[in-house]
Short mmCIF file of C-alpha atoms in Angstrom, two decimals:
data_model
loop_
_atom_site.label_atom_id
_atom_site.label_comp_id
_atom_site.label_asym_id
_atom_site.label_seq_id
_atom_site.Cartn_x
_atom_site.Cartn_y
_atom_site.Cartn_z
CA MET H 1 9.41 49.18 14.04
CA THR H 2 7.76 48.00 17.86
CA HIS H 3 4.29 47.92 18.83
CA THR H 4 3.08 48.01 22.70
CA PRO H 5 -0.10 46.17 23.74
CA GLU H 6 -2.91 47.92 24.93
CA ARG H 7 -4.31 46.93 27.74
CA SER H 8 -8.40 49.05 28.83
CA ALA H 9 -11.08 48.44 30.71
CA THR H 10 -13.05 50.75 27.83
CA ALA H 11 -14.67 48.40 25.31
CA GLY H 12 -12.96 49.14 21.21
CA SER H 13 -15.30 49.17 18.57
CA TRP H 14 -15.36 48.30 14.99
CA ARG H 15 -14.68 51.76 13.93
CA GLU H 16 -11.42 51.54 15.89
CA LEU H 17 -10.62 47.71 14.39
CA LEU H 18 -11.29 49.24 10.54
CA GLY H 19 -9.97 52.87 10.97
CA SER H 20 -6.58 53.76 9.64
CA ARG H 21 -4.45 52.63 12.62
CA TYR H 22 -5.46 48.72 12.94
CA ALA H 23 -6.99 48.21 9.30
CA PRO H 24 -4.15 46.97 7.62
CA ILE H 25 -3.07 44.47 10.53
CA ALA H 26 -7.02 43.47 10.48
CA SER H 27 -6.90 43.03 6.86
CA VAL H 28 -3.86 40.89 6.95
CA LEU H 29 -5.07 38.64 9.86
CA ALA H 30 -8.55 38.30 7.64
CA GLY H 31 -7.20 38.12 4.63
CA GLY H 32 -5.17 35.01 5.32
CA VAL H 33 -7.82 32.91 6.94
CA LEU H 34 -9.85 34.33 4.32
CA LEU H 35 -7.19 32.62 1.54
CA GLU H 36 -7.13 29.15 3.54
CA ALA H 37 -11.66 29.13 3.72
CA SER H 38 -12.25 30.13 0.35
CA ASN H 39 -9.56 28.00 -1.22
CA VAL H 40 -11.26 24.97 0.36
CA TYR H 41 -14.53 25.38 -1.09
CA LEU H 42 -13.38 27.16 -4.42
CA THR H 43 -11.38 23.88 -5.57
CA THR H 44 -14.16 21.59 -4.50
CA SER H 45 -16.10 23.84 -7.04
CA LEU H 46 -13.39 22.94 -9.32
CA LEU H 47 -12.56 19.86 -9.13
CA PRO H 48 -15.26 18.20 -11.82
CA THR H 49 -13.76 20.11 -13.98
CA ILE H 50 -10.18 19.69 -13.19
CA VAL H 51 -11.20 15.67 -13.13
CA GLY H 52 -12.62 16.11 -16.88
CA ASP H 53 -8.85 17.99 -17.52
CA ILE H 54 -6.26 15.72 -16.24
CA GLY H 55 -8.25 12.46 -14.98
CA GLY H 56 -7.49 11.34 -11.69
CA ALA H 57 -11.41 10.37 -10.83
CA GLU H 58 -10.31 7.64 -8.02
CA PHE H 59 -8.50 10.83 -6.36
CA TYR H 60 -10.90 12.82 -6.17
CA ALA H 61 -11.66 13.10 -2.23
CA TRP H 62 -7.92 12.65 -1.60
CA THR H 63 -7.36 16.12 -2.79
CA MET H 64 -9.36 17.45 -0.09
CA MET H 65 -7.81 15.08 2.91
CA THR H 66 -4.28 15.99 1.26
CA PHE H 67 -4.89 19.71 2.12
CA LEU H 68 -6.53 19.36 5.19
CA LEU H 69 -4.12 16.92 6.32
CA ALA H 70 -0.86 19.10 5.61
CA SER H 71 -2.92 22.32 7.44
CA VAL H 72 -2.92 20.15 10.65
CA VAL H 73 0.31 19.65 10.64
CA SER H 74 1.67 23.21 9.82
CA ALA H 75 -1.21 24.44 12.01
CA MET H 76 0.24 22.58 15.06
CA MET H 77 4.11 24.31 15.04
CA VAL H 78 2.21 28.28 14.25
CA SER H 79 3.52 28.89 17.64
CA ARG H 80 6.92 27.69 17.56
CA ILE H 81 7.26 29.51 14.36
CA LEU H 82 5.85 32.65 14.79
CA THR H 83 8.02 32.82 18.22
CA GLN H 84 11.56 31.67 16.16
CA GLN H 85 10.87 34.33 12.97
CA GLY H 86 8.05 37.04 14.31
CA ALA H 87 5.11 38.11 12.63
CA VAL H 88 6.23 39.34 9.65
CA ARG H 89 8.82 35.97 8.77
CA ALA H 90 6.18 33.60 9.96
CA TYR H 91 3.58 35.55 7.79
CA LEU H 92 5.64 35.66 4.48
CA LEU H 93 6.41 32.31 5.10
CA ALA H 94 3.09 30.91 5.42
CA LEU H 95 2.11 33.51 2.00
CA GLY H 96 4.89 31.92 0.16
CA LEU H 97 4.32 27.97 0.65
CA PHE H 98 0.38 28.92 -0.73
CA ALA H 99 1.31 30.85 -3.19
CA LEU H 100 4.05 28.17 -4.32
CA GLY H 101 1.59 25.38 -3.68
CA SER H 102 -1.13 27.28 -5.57
CA LEU H 103 1.20 27.58 -8.55
CA LEU H 104 2.02 24.00 -8.66
CA CYS H 105 -2.08 23.41 -8.68
CA ALA H 106 -2.07 25.48 -11.82
CA ALA H 107 0.61 23.70 -14.00
CA SER H 108 -0.21 20.06 -12.59
CA PRO H 109 -0.59 18.06 -15.64
CA TRP H 110 -1.88 14.57 -13.90
CA MET H 111 -3.79 14.41 -10.52
CA TRP H 112 -0.48 13.37 -8.70
CA ALA H 113 1.02 16.37 -9.49
CA LEU H 114 -2.29 18.44 -7.97
CA LEU H 115 -2.00 16.60 -5.17
CA SER H 116 1.76 17.56 -3.91
CA GLY H 117 0.24 20.77 -5.13
CA ARG H 118 -2.52 20.69 -2.86
CA ALA H 119 -0.05 19.61 0.26
CA VAL H 120 1.90 22.47 0.20
CA GLN H 121 -0.88 24.54 -0.08
CA GLY H 122 -2.24 23.32 2.95
CA LEU H 123 1.27 23.78 4.97
CA GLY H 124 1.11 27.19 3.69
CA GLY H 125 -2.83 27.47 4.50
CA GLY H 126 -2.30 25.82 8.38
CA LEU H 127 0.01 28.46 9.02
CA LEU H 128 -2.16 31.26 8.01
CA GLY H 129 -4.99 29.99 9.90
CA GLY H 130 -2.77 29.87 13.11
CA LEU H 131 -1.21 33.07 12.58
CA GLY H 132 -4.61 34.96 12.06
CA TYR H 133 -5.34 34.14 16.00
CA ALA H 134 -2.11 34.12 17.66
CA LEU H 135 -1.56 37.66 16.28
CA ILE H 136 -4.79 38.80 17.47
CA GLN H 137 -3.03 39.10 20.92
CA ARG H 138 0.27 39.96 19.69
CA ALA H 139 -0.87 42.88 16.82
CA LEU H 140 -4.13 44.31 18.38
CA PRO H 141 -4.76 45.77 22.08
CA GLU H 142 -6.89 43.89 24.25
CA ARG H 143 -10.15 45.99 24.01
CA LEU H 144 -10.38 44.35 20.32
CA TRP H 145 -9.62 41.11 20.83
CA ALA H 146 -13.18 39.99 20.57
CA ARG H 147 -13.70 41.77 17.40
CA GLY H 148 -10.50 40.52 15.75
CA ALA H 149 -11.88 37.09 16.86
CA ALA H 150 -15.10 37.61 14.97
CA LEU H 151 -13.09 39.35 12.10
CA VAL H 152 -11.46 36.20 11.38
CA SER H 153 -12.98 33.66 12.18
CA ALA H 154 -16.02 35.29 10.29
CA MET H 155 -13.78 34.62 7.28
CA TRP H 156 -14.65 30.79 7.43
CA GLY H 157 -18.55 31.54 6.37
CA VAL H 158 -17.54 34.02 3.95
CA GLY H 159 -15.14 31.55 2.53
CA ASN H 160 -17.91 29.02 2.50
CA ILE H 161 -20.22 31.89 0.02
CA VAL H 162 -17.22 33.21 -2.07
CA GLY H 163 -15.66 29.73 -2.54
CA PRO H 164 -18.11 28.28 -4.88
CA VAL H 165 -18.92 31.42 -6.72
CA VAL H 166 -15.95 31.91 -7.71
CA GLY H 167 -15.36 28.45 -8.36
CA GLY H 168 -18.34 27.80 -10.24
CA VAL H 169 -17.62 31.29 -12.75
CA PHE H 170 -14.09 29.67 -13.05
CA ALA H 171 -15.16 26.29 -14.35
CA GLN H 172 -17.72 27.18 -16.35
CA LEU H 173 -15.10 29.65 -18.19
CA ASP H 174 -13.01 25.93 -18.28
CA ALA H 175 -10.05 28.39 -16.85
CA TRP H 176 -9.25 26.69 -13.69
CA ARG H 177 -5.92 27.03 -13.84
CA VAL H 178 -6.21 30.59 -13.76
CA THR H 179 -8.01 30.32 -10.11
CA PHE H 180 -4.89 28.90 -8.60
CA VAL H 181 -2.66 31.72 -10.30
CA GLY H 182 -5.39 33.92 -8.97
CA LEU H 183 -4.73 32.74 -5.42
CA ALA H 184 -0.67 33.29 -6.12
CA VAL H 185 -1.13 36.92 -6.81
CA VAL H 186 -3.52 37.36 -3.93
CA SER H 187 -1.43 35.76 -1.83
CA ALA H 188 1.61 38.12 -2.46
CA LEU H 189 -0.67 41.07 -2.30
CA ILE H 190 -1.28 40.58 0.94
CA GLY H 191 2.42 39.71 1.60
CA ILE H 192 3.25 43.52 0.25
CA VAL H 193 0.69 44.85 3.38
CA VAL H 194 2.55 42.23 5.53
CA VAL H 195 5.75 44.19 5.01
CA ARG H 196 4.33 47.70 5.46
CA ALA H 197 2.02 47.12 7.95
CA LEU H 198 2.22 44.28 9.99
CA PRO H 199 3.85 44.80 13.51
CA ARG H 200 7.48 43.05 14.24
CA THR H 201 7.44 40.98 17.12
CA ALA H 202 10.85 39.62 18.97
CA ARG H 203 12.62 36.80 17.65
CA ALA H 204 13.44 34.36 20.26
CA ARG H 205 14.92 30.73 20.50
CA SER H 206 11.61 28.64 21.02
CA SER H 207 11.92 27.03 24.86
CA GLU H 208 10.34 23.78 23.22
CA SER H 209 12.02 21.11 21.61
CA ILE H 210 9.41 19.96 18.50
CA PRO H 211 6.82 17.57 19.65
CA TRP H 212 7.15 15.07 17.34
CA THR H 213 5.46 12.51 18.94
CA SER H 214 2.24 14.52 19.14
CA LEU H 215 2.68 15.82 15.53
CA VAL H 216 2.31 11.46 14.23
CA LEU H 217 0.04 10.70 16.34
CA LEU H 218 -2.38 13.48 15.49
CA SER H 219 -1.78 13.77 11.97
CA GLY H 220 -2.44 9.85 11.98
CA GLY H 221 -5.89 9.90 14.01
CA VAL H 222 -6.65 13.03 10.93
CA ALA H 223 -5.54 10.58 8.14
CA ALA H 224 -7.28 7.71 9.13
CA VAL H 225 -11.00 9.85 9.55
CA GLY H 226 -9.83 10.87 6.38
CA ILE H 227 -9.74 7.30 4.94
CA ALA H 228 -12.91 6.72 6.55
CA SER H 229 -14.72 8.81 4.28
CA VAL H 230 -13.24 7.89 1.17
CA VAL H 231 -13.60 4.29 1.90
CA PRO H 232 -16.79 2.40 0.89
CA THR H 233 -19.27 2.42 4.18
CA GLY H 234 -18.90 -0.94 5.89
CA LEU H 235 -16.11 -2.52 7.89
CA GLY H 236 -13.34 -0.36 6.13
CA THR H 237 -15.17 2.73 7.22
CA GLY H 238 -16.00 1.75 10.83
CA ALA H 239 -11.91 0.49 11.45
CA ALA H 240 -10.94 3.58 9.98
CA LEU H 241 -13.09 5.57 12.85
CA VAL H 242 -11.79 3.22 15.16
CA VAL H 243 -8.35 3.84 14.52
CA GLY H 244 -8.97 7.47 14.55
CA ALA H 245 -10.34 7.95 18.22
CA VAL H 246 -7.72 5.35 19.13
CA LEU H 247 -5.13 8.26 18.08
CA GLY H 248 -7.03 11.08 19.07
CA GLY H 249 -7.47 9.57 22.50
CA TRP H 250 -3.46 8.84 22.86
CA PHE H 251 -2.58 11.92 21.41
CA LEU H 252 -4.65 13.71 24.60
CA ARG H 253 -3.07 11.17 26.93
CA HIS H 254 0.36 12.04 25.88
CA GLU H 255 -0.15 15.77 25.62
CA ARG H 256 -1.49 15.93 29.09
CA ARG H 257 1.78 13.74 30.08
CA GLY H 258 4.28 14.90 27.94
CA ARG H 259 7.04 17.61 28.49
CA THR H 260 6.66 19.09 25.36
CA GLY H 261 2.85 19.67 23.31
CA ILE H 262 1.19 21.34 20.65
CA LEU H 263 -1.64 22.52 23.34
CA PRO H 264 -0.55 24.59 26.32
CA ARG H 265 0.55 23.02 29.84
CA VAL H 266 -2.74 25.25 31.37
CA THR H 267 -5.27 23.07 29.36
CA PHE H 268 -4.68 20.37 31.61
CA VAL H 269 -4.13 22.17 35.24
CA SER H 270 -6.55 21.41 37.26
CA GLY H 271 -9.32 24.27 37.92
CA SER H 272 -8.60 25.56 34.01
CA SER H 273 -11.13 26.70 31.58
CA LEU H 274 -8.78 26.17 28.54
CA GLY H 275 -9.84 22.43 28.60
CA TRP H 276 -13.27 23.13 28.29
CA VAL H 277 -12.98 26.18 25.49
CA TYR H 278 -11.04 23.77 23.02
CA LEU H 279 -14.04 21.32 23.65
CA THR H 280 -16.48 23.60 22.95
CA VAL H 281 -14.59 24.91 19.66
CA ALA H 282 -14.86 21.18 18.80
CA VAL H 283 -18.74 21.16 19.27
CA LEU H 284 -19.37 24.22 17.46
CA ALA H 285 -17.12 23.06 14.68
CA PHE H 286 -18.72 19.71 14.37
CA ALA H 287 -22.12 21.30 13.26
CA ILE H 288 -19.91 22.47 9.81
CA GLY H 289 -19.75 18.90 8.91
CA THR H 290 -22.95 18.52 7.90
CA GLU H 291 -22.81 21.66 4.76
CA ALA H 292 -21.15 19.37 1.75
CA PHE H 293 -24.36 17.54 2.14
CA ILE H 294 -27.09 19.99 2.47
CA PRO H 295 -26.62 21.12 -0.84
CA LEU H 296 -27.55 17.46 -1.83
CA PHE H 297 -30.44 17.43 0.23
CA GLY H 298 -31.97 20.81 -1.52
CA GLN H 299 -31.50 19.25 -4.85
CA GLU H 300 -32.62 16.17 -4.41
CA ILE H 301 -35.34 16.68 -1.83
CA GLY H 302 -36.59 19.83 -2.81
CA GLY H 303 -35.49 19.96 -6.58
CA LEU H 304 -33.67 23.31 -6.39
CA MET H 305 -31.28 24.46 -9.05
CA PRO H 306 -27.42 23.92 -8.25
CA PHE H 307 -26.95 27.46 -7.41
CA VAL H 308 -29.76 27.89 -5.53
CA ALA H 309 -29.21 24.66 -3.36
CA GLY H 310 -25.27 26.03 -3.10
CA LEU H 311 -27.18 29.45 -1.54
CA LEU H 312 -28.67 26.64 0.93
CA GLY H 313 -25.70 25.25 1.91
CA ALA H 314 -23.89 28.92 2.66
CA ALA H 315 -27.00 29.74 5.13
CA LEU H 316 -25.57 28.36 8.24
CA SER H 317 -21.98 29.96 7.32
CA LEU H 318 -23.50 33.14 6.59
CA GLY H 319 -25.95 32.73 9.76
CA TRP H 320 -21.92 32.77 11.53
CA SER H 321 -20.48 35.02 10.23
CA VAL H 322 -23.22 37.83 10.73
CA THR H 323 -24.20 37.02 13.91
CA GLN H 324 -20.66 37.36 15.46
CA ILE H 325 -20.24 40.75 14.03
CA PHE H 326 -23.19 41.81 16.50
CA THR H 327 -22.21 39.62 19.50
CA ALA H 328 -18.50 40.63 19.27
CA ASN H 329 -19.43 44.13 20.70
CA ALA H 330 -20.99 42.23 23.85
CA THR H 331 -18.75 43.18 26.83
CA GLY H 332 -19.82 42.42 29.99
CA ILE H 333 -18.58 38.77 31.79
CA ARG H 334 -21.80 38.01 32.40
CA SER H 335 -23.13 38.32 29.12
CA ARG H 336 -20.25 36.83 27.50
CA ARG H 337 -20.63 33.61 29.44
CA ALA H 338 -23.90 33.50 28.85
CA LEU H 339 -23.40 33.76 24.84
CA ILE H 340 -20.94 30.74 24.75
CA THR H 341 -23.21 28.73 27.39
CA ILE H 342 -26.47 29.50 24.65
CA GLY H 343 -24.69 28.68 21.72
CA PRO H 344 -24.60 25.20 21.70
CA LEU H 345 -28.27 25.16 22.27
CA VAL H 346 -28.85 27.34 19.18
CA VAL H 347 -27.06 25.03 17.26
CA ALA H 348 -29.07 22.28 18.26
CA ALA H 349 -32.18 23.88 17.41
CA GLY H 350 -31.45 24.87 13.68
CA LEU H 351 -30.15 21.44 12.68
CA ALA H 352 -33.11 19.66 14.45
CA SER H 353 -35.47 21.89 13.49
CA PHE H 354 -34.13 21.60 9.67
CA GLY H 355 -34.47 17.51 10.38
CA LEU H 356 -37.86 18.08 11.27
CA LEU H 357 -38.79 19.89 7.72
CA GLN H 358 -37.41 17.33 5.82
CA GLN H 359 -40.02 16.23 3.52
CA GLN H 360 -40.37 15.01 -0.44
CA GLY H 361 -41.98 17.80 -2.53
CA PRO H 362 -41.62 20.46 -0.10
CA SER H 363 -43.45 23.72 -0.65
CA ALA H 364 -42.04 27.47 -1.13
CA LEU H 365 -42.83 28.01 2.59
CA VAL H 366 -40.79 24.62 3.92
CA ILE H 367 -37.88 25.62 1.52
CA THR H 368 -38.01 29.14 2.99
CA LEU H 369 -37.96 27.84 6.92
CA TRP H 370 -34.89 25.45 5.37
CA PHE H 371 -32.79 28.68 5.08
CA VAL H 372 -33.83 30.00 8.87
CA THR H 373 -32.99 27.18 10.30
CA LEU H 374 -29.71 26.53 8.85
CA PHE H 375 -29.15 30.66 9.50
CA LEU H 376 -30.30 29.79 13.00
CA ALA H 377 -27.93 26.54 13.43
CA GLY H 378 -25.10 28.89 12.52
CA ALA H 379 -26.16 31.86 14.68
CA GLY H 380 -25.63 29.61 17.45
CA ILE H 381 -21.81 29.26 16.31
CA GLY H 382 -21.67 32.97 15.97
CA LEU H 383 -23.01 33.35 19.60
CA SER H 384 -20.25 31.82 21.24
CA PHE H 385 -17.05 31.68 19.06
CA PRO H 386 -15.73 35.22 19.38
CA HIS H 387 -15.53 35.15 23.24
CA LEU H 388 -14.16 31.57 23.56
CA THR H 389 -11.39 33.06 20.85
CA VAL H 390 -10.89 35.96 23.85
CA ALA H 391 -11.18 32.69 26.65
CA ALA H 392 -8.38 30.80 25.32
CA LEU H 393 -6.11 34.22 24.55
CA GLY H 394 -6.53 35.43 28.30
CA SER H 395 -5.64 31.81 29.59
CA THR H 396 -1.92 31.71 29.54
CA SER H 397 0.93 34.02 30.30
CA GLY H 398 3.89 34.37 28.39
CA GLU H 399 4.05 35.58 24.39
CA GLU H 400 4.72 31.34 23.56
CA GLU H 401 2.28 30.17 25.37
CA GLY H 402 -0.20 32.98 24.48
CA ALA H 403 0.37 32.34 20.90
CA LYS H 404 -0.25 27.94 21.54
CA ALA H 405 -3.13 28.99 22.90
CA ALA H 406 -4.58 31.09 19.91
CA ALA H 407 -3.13 29.17 16.92
CA ALA H 408 -4.73 25.98 18.95
CA VAL H 409 -8.17 27.34 18.73
CA ASN H 410 -7.37 26.77 14.78
CA THR H 411 -5.95 23.52 15.01
CA VAL H 412 -8.73 22.30 16.96
CA PHE H 413 -11.20 23.59 14.25
CA ILE H 414 -9.92 21.48 11.57
CA ILE H 415 -9.47 18.84 13.84
CA ALA H 416 -13.19 18.26 14.56
CA SER H 417 -13.87 19.34 10.93
CA ALA H 418 -12.36 16.51 9.63
CA PHE H 419 -14.11 14.39 12.74
CA SER H 420 -17.31 15.80 11.79
CA ALA H 421 -17.31 15.74 8.29
CA ALA H 422 -16.38 11.72 8.55
CA LEU H 423 -19.24 10.84 10.71
CA ALA H 424 -21.64 12.94 8.71
CA GLY H 425 -20.20 11.18 5.34
CA VAL H 426 -21.07 7.66 7.60
CA LEU H 427 -24.57 8.73 8.62
CA VAL H 428 -26.08 9.62 4.69
CA ASN H 429 -24.57 6.64 3.47
CA LEU H 430 -26.42 4.37 6.33
CA ALA H 431 -30.06 5.68 5.32
CA ALA H 432 -29.28 6.16 1.54
CA PRO H 433 -30.69 5.77 -1.19
CA ASP H 434 -33.53 7.32 1.13
CA HIS H 435 -32.26 11.04 0.91
CA VAL H 436 -35.03 11.76 3.42
CA ALA H 437 -34.00 10.07 5.83
CA SER H 438 -30.36 10.89 5.07
CA ALA H 439 -31.24 14.36 6.27
CA GLN H 440 -33.17 13.43 9.15
CA LEU H 441 -30.42 11.00 10.71
CA LEU H 442 -27.46 13.55 10.00
CA MET H 443 -29.39 16.73 11.50
CA PHE H 444 -30.70 14.65 14.77
CA VAL H 445 -27.25 12.89 15.95
CA PHE H 446 -25.19 16.26 15.05
CA ALA H 447 -27.95 18.53 16.90
CA GLY H 448 -27.96 15.50 20.01
CA ILE H 449 -24.09 15.90 20.27
CA THR H 450 -24.11 19.76 20.10
CA ALA H 451 -26.92 20.20 22.65
CA LEU H 452 -24.39 17.91 25.15
CA GLY H 453 -22.30 20.67 24.11
CA ALA H 454 -24.00 23.11 26.44
CA PHE H 455 -22.87 21.34 29.24
CA ILE H 456 -19.18 21.86 28.00
CA ALA H 457 -19.68 25.28 27.28
CA ARG H 458 -20.67 26.04 30.63
CA GLY H 459 -17.07 25.16 31.73
CA ALA H 460 -15.62 27.41 28.67
CA SER H 461 -17.65 30.40 30.18
CA TRP H 462 -15.80 30.51 32.98
CA GLY H 463 -13.09 31.37 31.13
CA ILE H 464 -14.14 34.70 30.50
CA GLY H 465 -12.75 37.41 33.04
CA LEU H 466 -10.84 34.98 35.38
CA ALA H 467 -7.46 35.31 33.74
CA ARG H 468 -5.97 38.25 34.57
CA GLU H 469 -8.82 40.35 35.47
CA ASP H 470 -7.04 42.36 37.92
CA GLU H 471 -4.38 43.15 35.71
CA HIS H 472 -4.60 46.77 34.36
CA ALA H 473 -0.89 47.57 33.67
CA SER H 474 0.41 47.58 29.84
CA THR H 475 2.08 44.81 28.95
CA THR H 476 6.06 45.01 27.79
CA PRO H 477 6.13 46.14 24.44
CA ALA H 478 7.73 44.09 21.95
CA THR H 479 11.19 44.78 20.27
CA ASP H 480 12.32 44.36 16.50
#
């Protein structure tokens, strides 16, 4: 089976993407990311029940850190694996790892076994997330890139809704092991669709060696930030954050100067917008670090029931998911550049407004406005994200570099989320036990960071329409 990427000046539509020709491909790309996203939030909902069954409460936070660290490592290898194995084999490898990790979690008799399963899950999840972005370029015509990117990235928001609901139901039934078995079954079902529908892209020897130095530096930085979020607030937290920041800076320095790396070479070329694209993705992802604490604020400040507080926590992701379904329809260069630039400002306005509305014993109107402001913050992400992905996809020539550019969107997203979650925990603890003060400090600091992102987004917006804008010919078909 061969696939010829089509290039057309006309804009594609949601009907075309979800029609009979491309729906199976879209379901694979979106389904893989949804597996990873929902698993993150689903496991969080199940953890109290899991700990009550097998123990290991002292390693509670490590279940997330283990998964996240493994995801970062495998996400950085997406372009290499895709080049060497082709689309179908790469996806089956990712699904197989995720399913194996899920079964290991389901069979875990103690916490260390669960952590091992989470690590294997993370390896598969990181590949699934990166492939979801990388294959937009290879499996869909360019006119559908923005909608494909919107669909894939929307799965993070959908996962934030589906995960807690499914996890809560199975936790209530004390059937947490069944949940992990279910994840393995869903992985197998997606694998069937992969074999039948996914284009078999060309397989070739990778032109680059494994970037071990970059992998070690970035993995170490993420691990340090993860440790900062689990150690008691104080000197240890600060030291871990500093170590994480230093390793992150060292990673960027090595990427700029080294012969092989995780980011495309064009990222560091003078005049390229790709570096600005990644920085803007990081700023938008940073806002998501607030989500873990919003249900806490809802219960402690607003007196909301756990289920309603959980819905409050999902408001940001809902705004993101819904908005980008519509903003992906923008096709003009100017309009897409404007959406990228405005996005961070809208996020900042939503977060700051939520912070201003914090008060003990709020009225029903104030609580309603909480939902509205968080939805607004998420909408800011939805304004920009699909077009940032398209800017990354169109920034390079060559399949391996193109796959690397697209997969790096997911890698940057995961890394920024890890850093933001750690910083959020530090800020909340600084003002504890005053929950109103904690909420205000968290929201105002994050609003300031995302507002600064508007200046970065101006540089990223120039990636729209510049790369290959004069090309109208079809690209060379891929072979089996």
